[in-house]
mmCIF file of C-alpha atoms and ligand atoms in Angstrom:
data_model
loop_
_atom_site.group_PDB
_atom_site.id
_atom_site.type_symbol
_atom_site.label_atom_id
_atom_site.label_comp_id
_atom_site.label_asym_id
_atom_site.label_seq_id
_atom_site.Cartn_x
_atom_site.Cartn_y
_atom_site.Cartn_z
ATOM 1 C CA MET D 1 -0.158 0.122 -0.374
ATOM 2 C CA ASN D 2 1.285 3.171 -1.108
ATOM 3 C CA ALA D 3 0.784 5.621 1.743
ATOM 4 C CA GLN D 4 1.939 8.480 1.196
ATOM 5 C CA LYS D 5 -0.557 8.153 -1.699
ATOM 6 C CA VAL D 6 -3.107 7.704 0.667
ATOM 7 C CA ALA D 7 -2.569 10.154 2.852
ATOM 8 C CA ARG D 8 -2.375 12.081 -0.547
ATOM 9 C CA TRP D 9 -5.621 11.295 -0.694
ATOM 10 C CA ILE D 10 -6.668 12.241 2.978
ATOM 11 C CA ALA D 11 -5.954 15.262 2.598
ATOM 12 C CA SER D 12 -7.856 16.292 -0.650
ATOM 13 C CA LEU D 13 -10.818 15.266 0.967
ATOM 14 C CA ILE D 14 -9.977 17.141 5.237
ATOM 15 C CA ALA D 15 -8.571 20.417 2.784
ATOM 16 C CA ASP D 16 -11.147 22.412 4.295
ATOM 17 C CA GLY D 17 -11.195 20.978 7.400
ATOM 18 C CA GLY D 18 -13.362 17.931 8.447
ATOM 19 C CA ALA D 19 -14.229 15.120 11.054
ATOM 20 C CA VAL D 20 -11.698 11.909 10.863
ATOM 21 C CA ALA D 21 -11.911 8.316 12.359
ATOM 22 C CA LEU D 22 -9.062 6.888 12.539
ATOM 23 C CA SER D 23 -8.234 2.722 11.847
ATOM 24 C CA GLY D 24 -6.060 1.183 14.942
ATOM 25 C CA GLY D 25 -3.624 -2.188 14.175
ATOM 26 C CA THR D 26 -0.996 -1.556 12.488
ATOM 27 C CA THR D 27 -1.938 -1.237 9.118
ATOM 28 C CA PRO D 28 -2.003 2.268 8.963
ATOM 29 C CA LYS D 29 0.593 3.777 11.324
ATOM 30 C CA PRO D 30 2.799 4.372 7.640
ATOM 31 C CA VAL D 31 0.336 6.988 6.766
ATOM 32 C CA TYR D 32 -0.855 8.420 10.062
ATOM 33 C CA GLU D 33 3.436 9.285 9.682
ATOM 34 C CA ALA D 34 2.533 10.084 6.359
ATOM 35 C CA LEU D 35 0.524 13.018 6.374
ATOM 36 C CA SER D 36 1.592 14.491 10.039
ATOM 37 C CA ASP D 37 4.248 15.783 7.247
ATOM 38 C CA LEU D 38 1.657 17.052 4.599
ATOM 39 C CA PRO D 39 0.337 21.276 5.805
ATOM 40 C CA LEU D 40 -2.944 20.171 6.739
ATOM 41 C CA PRO D 41 -5.819 23.076 8.347
ATOM 42 C CA TRP D 42 -5.103 21.497 11.581
ATOM 43 C CA ASP D 43 -7.185 23.496 14.026
ATOM 44 C CA ARG D 44 -10.542 22.292 11.252
ATOM 45 C CA VAL D 45 -10.013 18.832 11.699
ATOM 46 C CA HIS D 46 -11.149 16.889 15.103
ATOM 47 C CA TRP D 47 -10.160 13.457 14.420
ATOM 48 C CA TYR D 48 -11.731 10.482 16.258
ATOM 49 C CA PHE D 49 -11.420 6.170 16.677
ATOM 50 C CA GLY D 50 -13.429 3.588 14.656
ATOM 51 C CA ASP D 51 -12.408 1.732 17.452
ATOM 52 C CA GLU D 52 -10.078 1.178 21.076
ATOM 53 C CA ARG D 53 -8.643 -1.471 23.364
ATOM 54 C CA PHE D 54 -9.833 -1.455 26.210
ATOM 55 C CA VAL D 55 -6.969 0.116 27.896
ATOM 56 C CA PRO D 56 -4.907 2.892 29.242
ATOM 57 C CA PRO D 57 -3.707 5.230 26.798
ATOM 58 C CA GLU D 58 -0.055 5.088 27.917
ATOM 59 C CA ASP D 59 -0.394 1.171 27.076
ATOM 60 C CA ARG D 60 1.258 -0.936 24.228
ATOM 61 C CA ALA D 61 -1.715 -1.849 22.717
ATOM 62 C CA SER D 62 -3.691 1.711 23.072
ATOM 63 C CA ASN D 63 -5.202 2.245 19.229
ATOM 64 C CA TYR D 64 -4.532 6.326 20.263
ATOM 65 C CA ARG D 65 -1.092 6.269 21.603
ATOM 66 C CA MET D 66 -0.302 4.532 18.274
ATOM 67 C CA ALA D 67 -2.314 7.345 16.339
ATOM 68 C CA GLN D 68 -1.330 10.135 19.410
ATOM 69 C CA GLU D 69 2.289 8.830 18.601
ATOM 70 C CA ALA D 70 2.569 8.610 14.797
ATOM 71 C CA MET D 71 0.228 11.643 13.991
ATOM 72 C CA LEU D 72 -1.775 13.635 16.521
ATOM 73 C CA TYR D 73 0.977 15.453 17.959
ATOM 74 C CA ARG D 74 0.747 18.038 15.110
ATOM 75 C CA ALA D 75 -3.251 18.172 16.229
ATOM 76 C CA PRO D 76 -4.502 20.929 18.749
ATOM 77 C CA PRO D 77 -5.531 18.369 21.849
ATOM 78 C CA ALA D 78 -8.789 19.596 21.362
ATOM 79 C CA ASN D 79 -9.053 18.162 17.936
ATOM 80 C CA VAL D 80 -8.417 14.641 19.208
ATOM 81 C CA HIS D 81 -11.182 12.893 20.707
ATOM 82 C CA ALA D 82 -9.997 9.699 21.821
ATOM 83 C CA ILE D 83 -12.551 7.001 23.296
ATOM 84 C CA PRO D 84 -12.421 7.355 27.123
ATOM 85 C CA THR D 85 -10.570 4.323 29.249
ATOM 86 C CA VAL D 86 -10.031 4.775 32.197
ATOM 87 C CA GLY D 87 -12.124 6.205 35.250
ATOM 88 C CA VAL D 88 -14.774 4.632 33.338
ATOM 89 C CA THR D 89 -16.873 0.756 33.015
ATOM 90 C CA LEU D 90 -17.053 -0.374 29.822
ATOM 91 C CA ASP D 91 -20.929 1.116 29.118
ATOM 92 C CA GLU D 92 -20.115 4.284 31.039
ATOM 93 C CA ALA D 93 -17.124 4.537 27.955
ATOM 94 C CA ALA D 94 -19.349 3.636 24.812
ATOM 95 C CA ALA D 95 -21.956 6.072 26.610
ATOM 96 C CA ARG D 96 -19.530 9.226 27.068
ATOM 97 C CA TYR D 97 -17.513 8.552 23.644
ATOM 98 C CA GLU D 98 -21.107 8.607 21.740
ATOM 99 C CA ALA D 99 -22.076 11.841 23.084
ATOM 100 C CA VAL D 100 -19.225 13.894 21.451
ATOM 101 C CA LEU D 101 -19.098 11.824 17.275
ATOM 102 C CA PRO D 102 -19.767 13.969 14.708
ATOM 103 C CA GLN D 103 -23.956 13.283 12.813
ATOM 104 C CA ARG D 104 -21.200 12.577 9.856
ATOM 105 C CA PHE D 105 -17.525 11.995 9.443
ATOM 106 C CA THR D 106 -15.484 13.159 6.265
ATOM 107 C CA LEU D 107 -14.181 10.043 6.380
ATOM 108 C CA VAL D 108 -13.600 6.356 7.890
ATOM 109 C CA LEU D 109 -10.475 4.719 7.744
ATOM 110 C CA LEU D 110 -11.194 1.009 8.659
ATOM 111 C CA GLY D 111 -8.591 -2.314 8.522
ATOM 112 C CA LEU D 112 -9.583 -5.600 7.474
ATOM 113 C CA GLY D 113 -8.686 -8.232 10.154
ATOM 114 C CA SER D 114 -7.599 -11.836 8.609
ATOM 115 C CA ASP D 115 -11.220 -13.309 9.955
ATOM 116 C CA GLY D 116 -12.658 -10.544 8.338
ATOM 117 C CA HIS D 117 -13.660 -8.478 11.191
ATOM 118 C CA THR D 118 -13.409 -4.747 11.260
ATOM 119 C CA ALA D 119 -12.718 -2.291 13.699
ATOM 120 C CA SER D 120 -13.948 -3.851 16.345
ATOM 121 C CA LEU D 121 -16.732 -5.563 14.792
ATOM 122 C CA PHE D 122 -15.553 -9.300 14.091
ATOM 123 C CA PRO D 123 -18.050 -12.452 13.282
ATOM 124 C CA GLY D 124 -20.457 -13.536 15.883
ATOM 125 C CA SER D 125 -19.951 -10.641 17.888
ATOM 126 C CA ALA D 126 -23.557 -9.142 19.104
ATOM 127 C CA VAL D 127 -22.782 -5.935 17.590
ATOM 128 C CA LEU D 128 -23.460 -6.767 14.256
ATOM 129 C CA ASP D 129 -26.865 -6.510 14.859
ATOM 130 C CA GLU D 130 -26.093 -3.071 16.680
ATOM 131 C CA ARG D 131 -28.500 -0.585 14.024
ATOM 132 C CA VAL D 132 -29.607 1.743 17.134
ATOM 133 C CA ARG D 133 -26.836 2.435 19.247
ATOM 134 C CA ARG D 134 -23.579 4.196 17.169
ATOM 135 C CA VAL D 135 -20.824 3.442 19.858
ATOM 136 C CA ALA D 136 -21.074 -0.866 21.408
ATOM 137 C CA ALA D 137 -18.690 -2.640 24.050
ATOM 138 C CA VAL D 138 -16.978 -5.613 22.810
ATOM 139 C CA PRO D 139 -16.351 -7.822 26.631
ATOM 140 C CA GLU D 140 -15.830 -10.780 24.659
ATOM 141 C CA LYS D 141 -12.091 -10.095 23.964
ATOM 142 C CA ASP D 142 -9.487 -9.716 25.203
ATOM 143 C CA PRO D 143 -8.652 -6.672 26.489
ATOM 144 C CA PRO D 144 -12.227 -5.361 25.211
ATOM 145 C CA ARG D 145 -12.874 -3.243 22.864
ATOM 146 C CA ILE D 146 -15.294 0.030 22.898
ATOM 147 C CA THR D 147 -16.396 -0.148 18.296
ATOM 148 C CA LEU D 148 -18.171 1.980 16.447
ATOM 149 C CA THR D 149 -21.369 0.518 14.943
ATOM 150 C CA TYR D 150 -22.624 -0.481 11.333
ATOM 151 C CA PRO D 151 -24.587 2.790 11.808
ATOM 152 C CA ALA D 152 -22.042 5.516 12.515
ATOM 153 C CA LEU D 153 -19.013 3.422 10.432
ATOM 154 C CA GLU D 154 -21.896 4.187 6.928
ATOM 155 C CA ASP D 155 -22.438 7.903 8.732
ATOM 156 C CA ALA D 156 -19.913 9.164 6.634
ATOM 157 C CA ASP D 157 -18.703 10.650 2.426
ATOM 158 C CA HIS D 158 -15.677 8.711 2.032
ATOM 159 C CA VAL D 159 -15.517 4.824 3.682
ATOM 160 C CA ALA D 160 -11.865 3.512 3.067
ATOM 161 C CA PHE D 161 -9.912 -0.116 4.141
ATOM 162 C CA LEU D 162 -6.533 0.820 4.709
ATOM 163 C CA VAL D 163 -5.452 -3.214 3.499
ATOM 164 C CA SER D 164 -1.656 -4.232 3.439
ATOM 165 C CA GLY D 165 0.714 -7.693 3.408
ATOM 166 C CA ALA D 166 -0.327 -11.203 1.907
ATOM 167 C CA ASP D 167 -1.691 -12.412 4.726
ATOM 168 C CA LYS D 168 -4.710 -10.613 3.714
ATOM 169 C CA GLU D 169 -4.693 -11.727 0.148
ATOM 170 C CA ALA D 170 -8.167 -13.770 0.336
ATOM 171 C CA VAL D 171 -10.730 -11.846 3.255
ATOM 172 C CA LEU D 172 -10.037 -9.631 1.250
ATOM 173 C CA ALA D 173 -11.483 -10.819 -1.684
ATOM 174 C CA ARG D 174 -13.439 -12.755 -0.145
ATOM 175 C CA VAL D 175 -14.669 -8.640 0.826
ATOM 176 C CA ARG D 176 -14.796 -7.091 -2.175
ATOM 177 C CA ALA D 177 -16.913 -10.363 -3.553
ATOM 178 C CA GLY D 178 -19.361 -8.772 -1.051
ATOM 179 C CA ASP D 179 -18.982 -12.493 1.075
ATOM 180 C CA GLN D 180 -21.832 -11.449 3.918
ATOM 181 C CA SER D 181 -20.668 -13.621 5.868
ATOM 182 C CA LEU D 182 -17.947 -10.489 6.725
ATOM 183 C CA PRO D 183 -18.733 -8.075 8.875
ATOM 184 C CA ALA D 184 -16.269 -5.449 6.723
ATOM 185 C CA ALA D 185 -18.041 -6.283 3.782
ATOM 186 C CA ARG D 186 -20.936 -5.642 5.774
ATOM 187 C CA VAL D 187 -19.835 -1.885 5.777
ATOM 188 C CA LYS D 188 -22.910 -0.412 3.219
ATOM 189 C CA PRO D 189 -21.557 3.686 3.532
ATOM 190 C CA LYS D 190 -23.863 6.522 3.020
ATOM 191 C CA GLY D 191 -21.168 8.214 0.274
ATOM 192 C CA GLU D 192 -18.108 5.991 -1.004
ATOM 193 C CA LEU D 193 -15.914 2.736 -0.982
ATOM 194 C CA ARG D 194 -12.662 2.546 -1.968
ATOM 195 C CA PHE D 195 -9.697 0.029 -0.657
ATOM 196 C CA PHE D 196 -6.320 0.841 -0.599
ATOM 197 C CA THR D 197 -4.477 -2.672 -0.994
ATOM 198 C CA ASP D 198 -0.535 -2.975 -2.235
ATOM 199 C CA SER D 199 -1.889 -4.385 -4.756
ATOM 200 C CA ASP D 200 -3.426 -0.152 -6.123
HETATM 201 C C1 LIG C 1 -7.289 -2.415 15.506
HETATM 202 C C2 LIG C 1 -8.484 -1.947 14.044
HETATM 203 C C3 LIG C 1 -8.905 -3.382 13.291
HETATM 204 C C4 LIG C 1 -6.946 -3.418 13.160
HETATM 205 C C5 LIG C 1 -7.329 -5.287 11.904
HETATM 206 C C6 LIG C 1 -6.505 -5.270 11.189
HETATM 207 O O1 LIG C 1 -8.097 -2.418 16.731
HETATM 208 O O2 LIG C 1 -7.137 -3.397 15.720
HETATM 209 O O3 LIG C 1 -9.690 -1.508 14.450
HETATM 210 O O4 LIG C 1 -9.467 -3.886 13.447
HETATM 211 O O5 LIG C 1 -7.907 -2.053 11.451
HETATM 212 O O6 LIG C 1 -7.536 -5.607 12.892
HETATM 213 O O7 LIG C 1 -4.774 -5.183 11.741
HETATM 214 P P1 LIG C 1 -3.387 -4.888 11.443
HETATM 215 O O8 LIG C 1 -3.654 -3.567 10.600
HETATM 216 O O9 LIG C 1 -3.375 -4.948 12.709
HETATM 217 O O10 LIG C 1 -3.282 -6.032 10.722
#
């Protein structure tokens, strides 16, 4: 995946500001690092998270920590909306985060797990059926997760999957073929859906 190309595309979408939901994991880190070098309107972009591991922000597993170290150090702190993971229960965290979500995202970035999950929407999870709440707890994982649900992820002008690595090739093909048994294939954005992959 060409991180510079993806970063330039993202920058073009938020040239006048906007709201972006970031993906976690490892794939997006080079894209975030490339974005940190671009002249973004940092005072007019608000950053959110598509999901988070329920760990302290300094934990190595934290999606917030990864994004903060790669890019978000460039943003005004008031523009970085982390999912709360300290001093709250899992359900309180989900409720509090839902209260601060924008009605519509300019861009939602998503990753793809080799099992077809995206954000923290895992196969067989009850949150796959959540169509009312926009943020939900995922207590069955270790560590537990907080995730945006389909309604929140789909309320976006643009949704882009960032997928890299030979180990994702088969599951990516199934997602792009519309295999509805895979949570990632069930994301139906109101706006544009794009895939940035190694073959792009
Ligand atoms: C997370 C992500 C998750 C991730 C995929 C792919 O919290 O881990 O939100 O959905 O995007 O698991 O992860 P990699 O990019 O590390 O392969």
